[in-house]
Amino acid sequence: MKKLVLLVFAFLSFSGIWAQTSNMVIFTEEGERFYAILNGLKMNEAPVTNLKVEDLNQPGYKLKLIFENTALGEIDKNIYFQEQGVEVVFMVAKNKKGEYKVRFRSQTPLNQAPPAPANQQVVVFGAPAGGVVVEETFSTTTTTDNVSMNMGTNMNVGTTYEETTVTTTTTSSPGTTESVNMNVGIDGFGMNVNVTASDGMGNSSMTTTTTTTTTTSGTGGGMVVVEEPAPCPAMGPGDFDNACNSIRSKSFEDSKLTLAKQIVRGHCVSSGQVRDMCKLFDFEDTKLEFAKYAFDFTLDQNQYYMVNDAFTFESSIEELDEYIQSRR
């Protein structure tokens, strides 16, 4: 029994890892003033040019930016975290078409983040200014941490991401709930531990219309900003190896290209995976066509320069860069 108590204590200490939070900084390159809405919750009552949102503890958020100058339009973006304990900075700027886009700038551990400048408004996500929920249909994301321990053998850790579409007209700020479940068996003695903690801030009335749940296991690094259409399932190492083998098995270049396009349509890919798939083609033109096609399905588009390694000619790299700039 003493061993069991120690094991439970160690597990509860370990579960604290998942309670970490992150910050998100958003600013405009040319000083345009905006309102920010995160998961349907208005972050600032007055328009700002530089905003920091603290205490973000979920893996994904729905971001909407509304410019004070309504002629500039609005921006909708899905943002996903793969780790916590960081401060991520985004810049809002125009692309070559004159369209406003949210672009990743930097990521810093919270303990190394610089102090807020004088022109930056800082809000806490759990208690934003006014706590006003915007009346609309939006998507929220919740996380459940699942830990399974088997004494003397192994421990499996998984994270379930649940994305729920909700409609609400409530004007209260959201609460935070952490839930942990553990099953332990030692020498024939079994015990189930459920720990649930709530900050008591929740007072919202929501109507759920649809729910989609996916589960991923293991750990990840960095932050992924997914361009629309998103999100889609990321391709794992095993699936990627099988996909490459299928492409290699085709005798004709056109068949390889058709199959490669089918693969990326069904699975989001990384820049490194696009590069490796490009190398499976024999002709430069085919590599370039596939690289252009795969861009919209790539998770880490800010690292798409890696695809350049697949090309032989500088002209191909230049043409791909022009295409990417036209898409931003």
Short mmCIF file of N, CA, C and O in Angstrom, two decimals, residues 129-239:
data_model
loop_
_atom_site.label_atom_id
_atom_site.label_comp_id
_atom_site.label_asym_id
_atom_site.label_seq_id
_atom_site.Cartn_x
_atom_site.Cartn_y
_atom_site.Cartn_z
N ALA A 129 -11.06 41.83 -20.37
CA ALA A 129 -11.73 43.10 -20.11
C ALA A 129 -13.20 43.00 -20.49
O ALA A 129 -13.54 42.77 -21.62
N GLY A 130 -14.07 43.18 -19.50
CA GLY A 130 -15.50 43.15 -19.78
C GLY A 130 -16.09 41.76 -19.77
O GLY A 130 -17.24 41.57 -19.42
N GLY A 131 -15.36 40.74 -20.14
CA GLY A 131 -15.86 39.38 -20.18
C GLY A 131 -17.06 39.22 -21.08
O GLY A 131 -18.02 38.55 -20.74
N VAL A 132 -17.05 39.85 -22.25
CA VAL A 132 -18.21 39.83 -23.13
C VAL A 132 -18.07 38.71 -24.15
O VAL A 132 -17.11 38.66 -24.90
N VAL A 133 -19.04 37.82 -24.20
CA VAL A 133 -19.04 36.77 -25.20
C VAL A 133 -19.81 37.25 -26.42
O VAL A 133 -20.91 37.75 -26.32
N VAL A 134 -19.20 37.11 -27.58
CA VAL A 134 -19.82 37.55 -28.81
C VAL A 134 -20.87 36.54 -29.25
O VAL A 134 -20.63 35.33 -29.21
N GLU A 135 -22.02 37.02 -29.67
CA GLU A 135 -23.11 36.13 -30.08
C GLU A 135 -22.81 35.60 -31.48
O GLU A 135 -22.94 36.31 -32.47
N GLU A 136 -22.38 34.35 -31.57
CA GLU A 136 -22.06 33.74 -32.85
C GLU A 136 -21.86 32.25 -32.64
O GLU A 136 -21.80 31.76 -31.51
N THR A 137 -21.75 31.54 -33.73
CA THR A 137 -21.38 30.13 -33.67
C THR A 137 -19.89 30.03 -33.86
O THR A 137 -19.33 30.61 -34.78
N PHE A 138 -19.21 29.31 -32.97
CA PHE A 138 -17.76 29.25 -33.04
C PHE A 138 -17.30 27.89 -32.55
O PHE A 138 -18.06 27.09 -32.04
N SER A 139 -15.99 27.61 -32.70
CA SER A 139 -15.43 26.34 -32.29
C SER A 139 -14.53 26.53 -31.08
O SER A 139 -13.71 27.44 -31.05
N THR A 140 -14.69 25.71 -30.06
CA THR A 140 -13.81 25.72 -28.91
C THR A 140 -13.09 24.39 -28.83
O THR A 140 -13.54 23.40 -29.40
N THR A 141 -11.98 24.35 -28.12
CA THR A 141 -11.19 23.14 -28.01
C THR A 141 -10.90 22.87 -26.55
O THR A 141 -10.47 23.75 -25.82
N THR A 142 -11.15 21.65 -26.08
CA THR A 142 -10.82 21.27 -24.72
C THR A 142 -9.86 20.10 -24.74
O THR A 142 -9.75 19.38 -25.73
N THR A 143 -9.14 19.92 -23.64
CA THR A 143 -8.13 18.87 -23.58
C THR A 143 -8.39 17.97 -22.39
O THR A 143 -8.66 18.44 -21.29
N THR A 144 -8.30 16.67 -22.59
CA THR A 144 -8.34 15.71 -21.51
C THR A 144 -7.05 14.91 -21.53
O THR A 144 -6.69 14.34 -22.56
N ASP A 145 -6.35 14.89 -20.40
CA ASP A 145 -5.10 14.15 -20.31
C ASP A 145 -5.37 12.76 -19.76
O ASP A 145 -5.96 12.60 -18.70
N ASN A 146 -4.93 11.74 -20.48
CA ASN A 146 -5.16 10.36 -20.08
C ASN A 146 -3.82 9.70 -19.80
O ASN A 146 -2.95 9.67 -20.66
N VAL A 147 -3.64 9.21 -18.58
CA VAL A 147 -2.39 8.56 -18.20
C VAL A 147 -2.70 7.16 -17.70
O VAL A 147 -3.52 6.97 -16.81
N SER A 148 -2.05 6.17 -18.29
CA SER A 148 -2.24 4.79 -17.87
C SER A 148 -0.92 4.25 -17.35
O SER A 148 0.09 4.32 -18.04
N MET A 149 -0.90 3.74 -16.10
CA MET A 149 0.31 3.22 -15.49
C MET A 149 0.17 1.74 -15.20
O MET A 149 -0.86 1.29 -14.71
N ASN A 150 1.21 1.00 -15.47
CA ASN A 150 1.26 -0.41 -15.14
C ASN A 150 2.56 -0.65 -14.39
O ASN A 150 3.63 -0.56 -14.97
N MET A 151 2.49 -0.89 -13.07
CA MET A 151 3.68 -1.00 -12.23
C MET A 151 4.66 -2.04 -12.75
O MET A 151 4.29 -3.18 -13.01
N GLY A 152 5.88 -1.63 -12.97
CA GLY A 152 6.93 -2.55 -13.39
C GLY A 152 7.02 -2.75 -14.89
O GLY A 152 7.89 -3.45 -15.38
N THR A 153 6.12 -2.10 -15.63
CA THR A 153 6.18 -2.30 -17.08
C THR A 153 6.30 -0.98 -17.82
O THR A 153 7.35 -0.63 -18.30
N ASN A 154 5.22 -0.21 -17.90
CA ASN A 154 5.30 0.99 -18.71
C ASN A 154 4.28 2.02 -18.26
O ASN A 154 3.42 1.77 -17.45
N MET A 155 4.38 3.19 -18.86
CA MET A 155 3.42 4.26 -18.63
C MET A 155 3.10 4.88 -19.97
O MET A 155 4.02 5.22 -20.73
N ASN A 156 1.84 5.00 -20.33
CA ASN A 156 1.42 5.58 -21.59
C ASN A 156 0.71 6.89 -21.32
O ASN A 156 -0.18 6.97 -20.48
N VAL A 157 1.11 7.91 -22.05
CA VAL A 157 0.52 9.22 -21.89
C VAL A 157 -0.10 9.64 -23.20
O VAL A 157 0.53 9.55 -24.25
N GLY A 158 -1.34 10.08 -23.17
CA GLY A 158 -2.01 10.52 -24.39
C GLY A 158 -2.79 11.78 -24.12
O GLY A 158 -3.16 12.08 -22.99
N THR A 159 -3.07 12.54 -25.16
CA THR A 159 -3.86 13.76 -25.03
C THR A 159 -5.01 13.69 -26.02
O THR A 159 -4.79 13.46 -27.20
N THR A 160 -6.23 13.87 -25.54
CA THR A 160 -7.40 13.87 -26.40
C THR A 160 -7.81 15.31 -26.67
O THR A 160 -8.08 16.06 -25.74
N TYR A 161 -7.83 15.70 -27.94
CA TYR A 161 -8.26 17.03 -28.32
C TYR A 161 -9.72 16.94 -28.77
O TYR A 161 -10.04 16.24 -29.73
N GLU A 162 -10.62 17.67 -28.12
CA GLU A 162 -12.03 17.64 -28.47
C GLU A 162 -12.44 19.00 -28.99
O GLU A 162 -12.35 20.00 -28.29
N GLU A 163 -12.85 19.04 -30.24
CA GLU A 163 -13.27 20.29 -30.87
C GLU A 163 -14.79 20.28 -30.95
O GLU A 163 -15.39 19.39 -31.53
N THR A 164 -15.44 21.32 -30.38
CA THR A 164 -16.88 21.36 -30.28
C THR A 164 -17.41 22.65 -30.87
O THR A 164 -16.91 23.72 -30.57
N THR A 165 -18.40 22.55 -31.73
CA THR A 165 -19.04 23.73 -32.27
C THR A 165 -20.18 24.13 -31.35
O THR A 165 -21.05 23.32 -31.04
N VAL A 166 -20.18 25.38 -30.89
CA VAL A 166 -21.19 25.82 -29.94
C VAL A 166 -21.77 27.16 -30.36
O VAL A 166 -21.14 27.93 -31.07
N THR A 167 -22.99 27.42 -29.91
CA THR A 167 -23.64 28.71 -30.13
C THR A 167 -24.02 29.28 -28.77
O THR A 167 -24.63 28.59 -27.97
N THR A 168 -23.66 30.54 -28.51
CA THR A 168 -23.93 31.11 -27.19
C THR A 168 -24.21 32.59 -27.29
O THR A 168 -23.71 33.27 -28.18
N THR A 169 -25.01 33.09 -26.36
CA THR A 169 -25.26 34.53 -26.26
C THR A 169 -24.97 35.02 -24.84
O THR A 169 -25.43 36.07 -24.43
N THR A 170 -24.19 34.25 -24.08
CA THR A 170 -23.91 34.56 -22.68
C THR A 170 -22.85 35.65 -22.57
O THR A 170 -21.99 35.78 -23.42
N THR A 171 -22.88 36.43 -21.48
CA THR A 171 -21.89 37.49 -21.27
C THR A 171 -21.06 37.23 -20.03
O THR A 171 -20.76 38.12 -19.26
N SER A 172 -20.63 35.99 -19.83
CA SER A 172 -19.77 35.67 -18.69
C SER A 172 -18.49 35.07 -19.20
O SER A 172 -18.43 34.56 -20.31
N SER A 173 -17.43 35.13 -18.39
CA SER A 173 -16.13 34.62 -18.81
C SER A 173 -16.06 33.12 -18.58
O SER A 173 -16.71 32.59 -17.70
N PRO A 174 -15.22 32.39 -19.37
CA PRO A 174 -15.18 30.94 -19.29
C PRO A 174 -14.39 30.45 -18.08
O PRO A 174 -13.49 31.12 -17.59
N GLY A 175 -14.73 29.28 -17.59
CA GLY A 175 -13.96 28.65 -16.52
C GLY A 175 -12.97 27.67 -17.08
O GLY A 175 -12.96 27.39 -18.27
N THR A 176 -12.13 27.15 -16.22
CA THR A 176 -11.12 26.18 -16.64
C THR A 176 -11.25 24.93 -15.81
O THR A 176 -11.33 25.00 -14.58
N THR A 177 -11.30 23.77 -16.46
CA THR A 177 -11.41 22.51 -15.76
C THR A 177 -10.33 21.56 -16.24
O THR A 177 -10.14 21.40 -17.44
N GLU A 178 -9.59 20.98 -15.31
CA GLU A 178 -8.57 19.98 -15.61
C GLU A 178 -9.06 18.64 -15.09
O GLU A 178 -9.47 18.52 -13.94
N SER A 179 -9.01 17.60 -15.91
CA SER A 179 -9.47 16.28 -15.51
C SER A 179 -8.40 15.25 -15.80
O SER A 179 -7.85 15.23 -16.90
N VAL A 180 -8.08 14.42 -14.79
CA VAL A 180 -7.06 13.39 -14.94
C VAL A 180 -7.63 12.06 -14.44
O VAL A 180 -8.26 12.01 -13.39
N ASN A 181 -7.41 10.99 -15.19
CA ASN A 181 -7.88 9.67 -14.80
C ASN A 181 -6.70 8.72 -14.78
O ASN A 181 -5.86 8.75 -15.68
N MET A 182 -6.60 7.87 -13.71
CA MET A 182 -5.49 6.93 -13.61
C MET A 182 -6.01 5.59 -13.10
O MET A 182 -6.81 5.53 -12.16
N ASN A 183 -5.59 4.52 -13.75
CA ASN A 183 -5.89 3.17 -13.29
C ASN A 183 -4.59 2.51 -12.87
O ASN A 183 -3.63 2.45 -13.65
N VAL A 184 -4.53 1.98 -11.63
CA VAL A 184 -3.31 1.39 -11.10
C VAL A 184 -3.62 -0.01 -10.60
O VAL A 184 -4.62 -0.23 -9.89
N GLY A 185 -2.77 -0.96 -10.95
CA GLY A 185 -2.92 -2.31 -10.44
C GLY A 185 -1.61 -2.82 -9.88
O GLY A 185 -0.60 -2.81 -10.57
N ILE A 186 -1.58 -3.24 -8.61
CA ILE A 186 -0.36 -3.75 -7.97
C ILE A 186 -0.69 -5.02 -7.22
O ILE A 186 -1.50 -5.02 -6.29
N ASP A 187 -0.04 -6.11 -7.61
CA ASP A 187 -0.19 -7.40 -6.91
C ASP A 187 -1.66 -7.74 -6.68
O ASP A 187 -2.10 -8.13 -5.59
N GLY A 188 -2.45 -7.57 -7.71
CA GLY A 188 -3.86 -7.93 -7.62
C GLY A 188 -4.75 -6.86 -7.02
O GLY A 188 -5.96 -7.00 -6.97
N PHE A 189 -4.16 -5.78 -6.52
CA PHE A 189 -4.95 -4.70 -5.93
C PHE A 189 -5.17 -3.63 -6.99
O PHE A 189 -4.21 -3.12 -7.58
N GLY A 190 -6.41 -3.27 -7.26
CA GLY A 190 -6.70 -2.29 -8.29
C GLY A 190 -7.28 -1.03 -7.69
O GLY A 190 -7.97 -1.05 -6.67
N MET A 191 -6.97 0.10 -8.32
CA MET A 191 -7.50 1.38 -7.84
C MET A 191 -7.68 2.31 -9.01
O MET A 191 -6.86 2.33 -9.93
N ASN A 192 -8.76 3.04 -9.02
CA ASN A 192 -9.03 4.05 -10.05
C ASN A 192 -9.05 5.41 -9.39
O ASN A 192 -9.75 5.61 -8.39
N VAL A 193 -8.26 6.35 -9.92
CA VAL A 193 -8.17 7.70 -9.35
C VAL A 193 -8.67 8.69 -10.38
O VAL A 193 -8.19 8.70 -11.52
N ASN A 194 -9.62 9.52 -10.01
CA ASN A 194 -10.11 10.59 -10.87
C ASN A 194 -9.90 11.91 -10.16
O ASN A 194 -10.36 12.09 -9.03
N VAL A 195 -9.19 12.84 -10.80
CA VAL A 195 -8.94 14.15 -10.20
C VAL A 195 -9.52 15.21 -11.12
O VAL A 195 -9.17 15.26 -12.30
N THR A 196 -10.39 16.05 -10.61
CA THR A 196 -10.99 17.13 -11.38
C THR A 196 -10.85 18.43 -10.60
O THR A 196 -11.22 18.49 -9.44
N ALA A 197 -10.29 19.46 -11.27
CA ALA A 197 -10.12 20.76 -10.61
C ALA A 197 -10.77 21.82 -11.46
O ALA A 197 -10.59 21.85 -12.67
N SER A 198 -11.50 22.73 -10.82
CA SER A 198 -12.16 23.81 -11.54
C SER A 198 -11.87 25.12 -10.82
O SER A 198 -11.81 25.16 -9.60
N ASP A 199 -11.67 26.19 -11.60
CA ASP A 199 -11.39 27.48 -10.98
C ASP A 199 -12.67 28.22 -10.58
O ASP A 199 -12.62 29.30 -10.02
N GLY A 200 -13.82 27.64 -10.88
CA GLY A 200 -15.08 28.22 -10.44
C GLY A 200 -15.50 29.46 -11.20
O GLY A 200 -16.48 30.11 -10.86
N MET A 201 -14.79 29.78 -12.28
CA MET A 201 -15.10 31.01 -13.00
C MET A 201 -16.18 30.81 -14.06
O MET A 201 -16.73 31.75 -14.58
N GLY A 202 -16.41 29.56 -14.43
CA GLY A 202 -17.34 29.32 -15.52
C GLY A 202 -18.77 29.64 -15.13
O GLY A 202 -19.25 29.24 -14.09
N ASN A 203 -19.48 30.33 -15.99
CA ASN A 203 -20.87 30.64 -15.74
C ASN A 203 -21.59 30.81 -17.06
O ASN A 203 -22.52 31.59 -17.19
N SER A 204 -21.12 30.05 -18.08
CA SER A 204 -21.65 30.22 -19.41
C SER A 204 -22.77 29.23 -19.68
O SER A 204 -22.79 28.13 -19.13
N SER A 205 -23.69 29.60 -20.55
CA SER A 205 -24.74 28.71 -21.00
C SER A 205 -24.53 28.45 -22.47
O SER A 205 -24.59 29.38 -23.28
N MET A 206 -24.22 27.22 -22.84
CA MET A 206 -23.86 26.91 -24.22
C MET A 206 -24.75 25.80 -24.78
O MET A 206 -25.19 24.91 -24.05
N THR A 207 -24.98 25.84 -26.08
CA THR A 207 -25.73 24.80 -26.77
C THR A 207 -24.81 24.12 -27.76
O THR A 207 -24.34 24.75 -28.71
N THR A 208 -24.52 22.84 -27.55
CA THR A 208 -23.61 22.12 -28.41
C THR A 208 -24.37 21.57 -29.62
O THR A 208 -25.43 20.98 -29.47
N THR A 209 -23.80 21.76 -30.81
CA THR A 209 -24.45 21.28 -32.02
C THR A 209 -23.72 20.09 -32.63
O THR A 209 -24.33 19.13 -33.06
N THR A 210 -22.40 20.14 -32.68
CA THR A 210 -21.63 19.02 -33.22
C THR A 210 -20.37 18.85 -32.40
O THR A 210 -19.85 19.81 -31.84
N THR A 211 -19.85 17.62 -32.33
CA THR A 211 -18.63 17.33 -31.60
C THR A 211 -17.77 16.38 -32.41
O THR A 211 -18.25 15.36 -32.90
N THR A 212 -16.48 16.69 -32.54
CA THR A 212 -15.53 15.82 -33.22
C THR A 212 -14.35 15.62 -32.30
O THR A 212 -13.74 16.58 -31.83
N THR A 213 -13.97 14.37 -32.01
CA THR A 213 -12.87 14.08 -31.10
C THR A 213 -11.80 13.27 -31.81
O THR A 213 -12.10 12.28 -32.48
N THR A 214 -10.54 13.69 -31.66
CA THR A 214 -9.41 12.92 -32.16
C THR A 214 -8.41 12.74 -31.04
O THR A 214 -8.33 13.57 -30.13
N THR A 215 -7.63 11.67 -31.07
CA THR A 215 -6.67 11.39 -30.00
C THR A 215 -5.28 11.23 -30.59
O THR A 215 -5.09 10.54 -31.59
N THR A 216 -4.30 11.88 -29.95
CA THR A 216 -2.91 11.72 -30.34
C THR A 216 -2.12 11.37 -29.10
O THR A 216 -2.46 11.77 -28.00
N SER A 217 -1.03 10.61 -29.26
CA SER A 217 -0.21 10.22 -28.12
C SER A 217 1.22 10.69 -28.32
O SER A 217 1.67 10.87 -29.44
N GLY A 218 1.93 10.84 -27.21
CA GLY A 218 3.34 11.23 -27.26
C GLY A 218 3.48 12.72 -27.04
O GLY A 218 2.56 13.40 -26.62
N THR A 219 4.65 13.25 -27.33
CA THR A 219 4.93 14.66 -27.10
C THR A 219 5.30 15.32 -28.40
O THR A 219 5.77 14.70 -29.34
N GLY A 220 5.11 16.62 -28.46
CA GLY A 220 5.46 17.39 -29.65
C GLY A 220 6.21 18.62 -29.26
O GLY A 220 6.28 18.98 -28.09
N GLY A 221 6.76 19.33 -30.22
CA GLY A 221 7.51 20.53 -29.91
C GLY A 221 7.08 21.67 -30.81
O GLY A 221 6.65 21.46 -31.94
N GLY A 222 7.18 22.87 -30.31
CA GLY A 222 6.91 24.04 -31.10
C GLY A 222 5.43 24.30 -31.24
O GLY A 222 4.59 23.67 -30.63
N MET A 223 5.11 25.24 -32.09
CA MET A 223 3.73 25.62 -32.32
C MET A 223 3.45 25.52 -33.79
O MET A 223 4.29 25.88 -34.61
N VAL A 224 2.27 25.04 -34.14
CA VAL A 224 1.89 24.89 -35.54
C VAL A 224 0.74 25.83 -35.83
O VAL A 224 -0.29 25.79 -35.15
N VAL A 225 0.89 26.69 -36.79
CA VAL A 225 -0.19 27.56 -37.24
C VAL A 225 -0.71 26.96 -38.53
O VAL A 225 0.01 26.87 -39.52
N VAL A 226 -1.96 26.53 -38.54
CA VAL A 226 -2.51 25.80 -39.67
C VAL A 226 -3.28 26.76 -40.56
O VAL A 226 -4.20 27.43 -40.11
N GLU A 227 -2.91 26.84 -41.84
CA GLU A 227 -3.63 27.66 -42.78
C GLU A 227 -4.92 26.94 -43.18
O GLU A 227 -5.00 25.73 -43.18
N GLU A 228 -5.95 27.69 -43.54
CA GLU A 228 -7.19 27.08 -44.01
C GLU A 228 -6.92 26.43 -45.37
O GLU A 228 -6.14 26.95 -46.17
N PRO A 229 -7.55 25.30 -45.77
CA PRO A 229 -8.47 24.54 -44.93
C PRO A 229 -7.73 23.75 -43.87
O PRO A 229 -6.74 23.11 -44.16
N ALA A 230 -8.22 23.78 -42.62
CA ALA A 230 -7.55 23.13 -41.50
C ALA A 230 -8.56 22.96 -40.39
O ALA A 230 -9.58 23.62 -40.34
N PRO A 231 -8.33 22.09 -39.42
CA PRO A 231 -7.18 21.21 -39.38
C PRO A 231 -7.45 19.91 -40.12
O PRO A 231 -8.57 19.63 -40.47
N CYS A 232 -6.42 19.11 -40.34
CA CYS A 232 -6.56 17.78 -40.90
C CYS A 232 -5.53 16.90 -40.22
O CYS A 232 -4.60 17.41 -39.59
N PRO A 233 -5.68 15.57 -40.30
CA PRO A 233 -4.77 14.69 -39.55
C PRO A 233 -3.34 14.74 -40.07
O PRO A 233 -3.10 14.70 -41.27
N ALA A 234 -2.39 14.89 -39.16
CA ALA A 234 -0.98 14.90 -39.53
C ALA A 234 -0.53 13.48 -39.88
O ALA A 234 -0.97 12.50 -39.28
N MET A 235 0.36 13.36 -40.85
CA MET A 235 0.85 12.06 -41.28
C MET A 235 1.99 11.60 -40.37
O MET A 235 3.00 12.28 -40.24
N GLY A 236 1.83 10.45 -39.74
CA GLY A 236 2.85 9.89 -38.88
C GLY A 236 3.95 9.21 -39.67
O GLY A 236 3.81 8.97 -40.88
N PRO A 237 5.07 8.87 -39.01
CA PRO A 237 6.21 8.25 -39.72
C PRO A 237 5.84 6.97 -40.44
O PRO A 237 6.27 6.73 -41.58
N GLY A 238 5.04 6.12 -39.81
CA GLY A 238 4.67 4.86 -40.44
C GLY A 238 3.83 5.07 -41.68
O GLY A 238 4.07 4.46 -42.73
N ASP A 239 2.83 5.96 -41.57
CA ASP A 239 1.98 6.26 -42.73
C ASP A 239 2.79 6.90 -43.84
O ASP A 239 2.56 6.63 -45.03
#
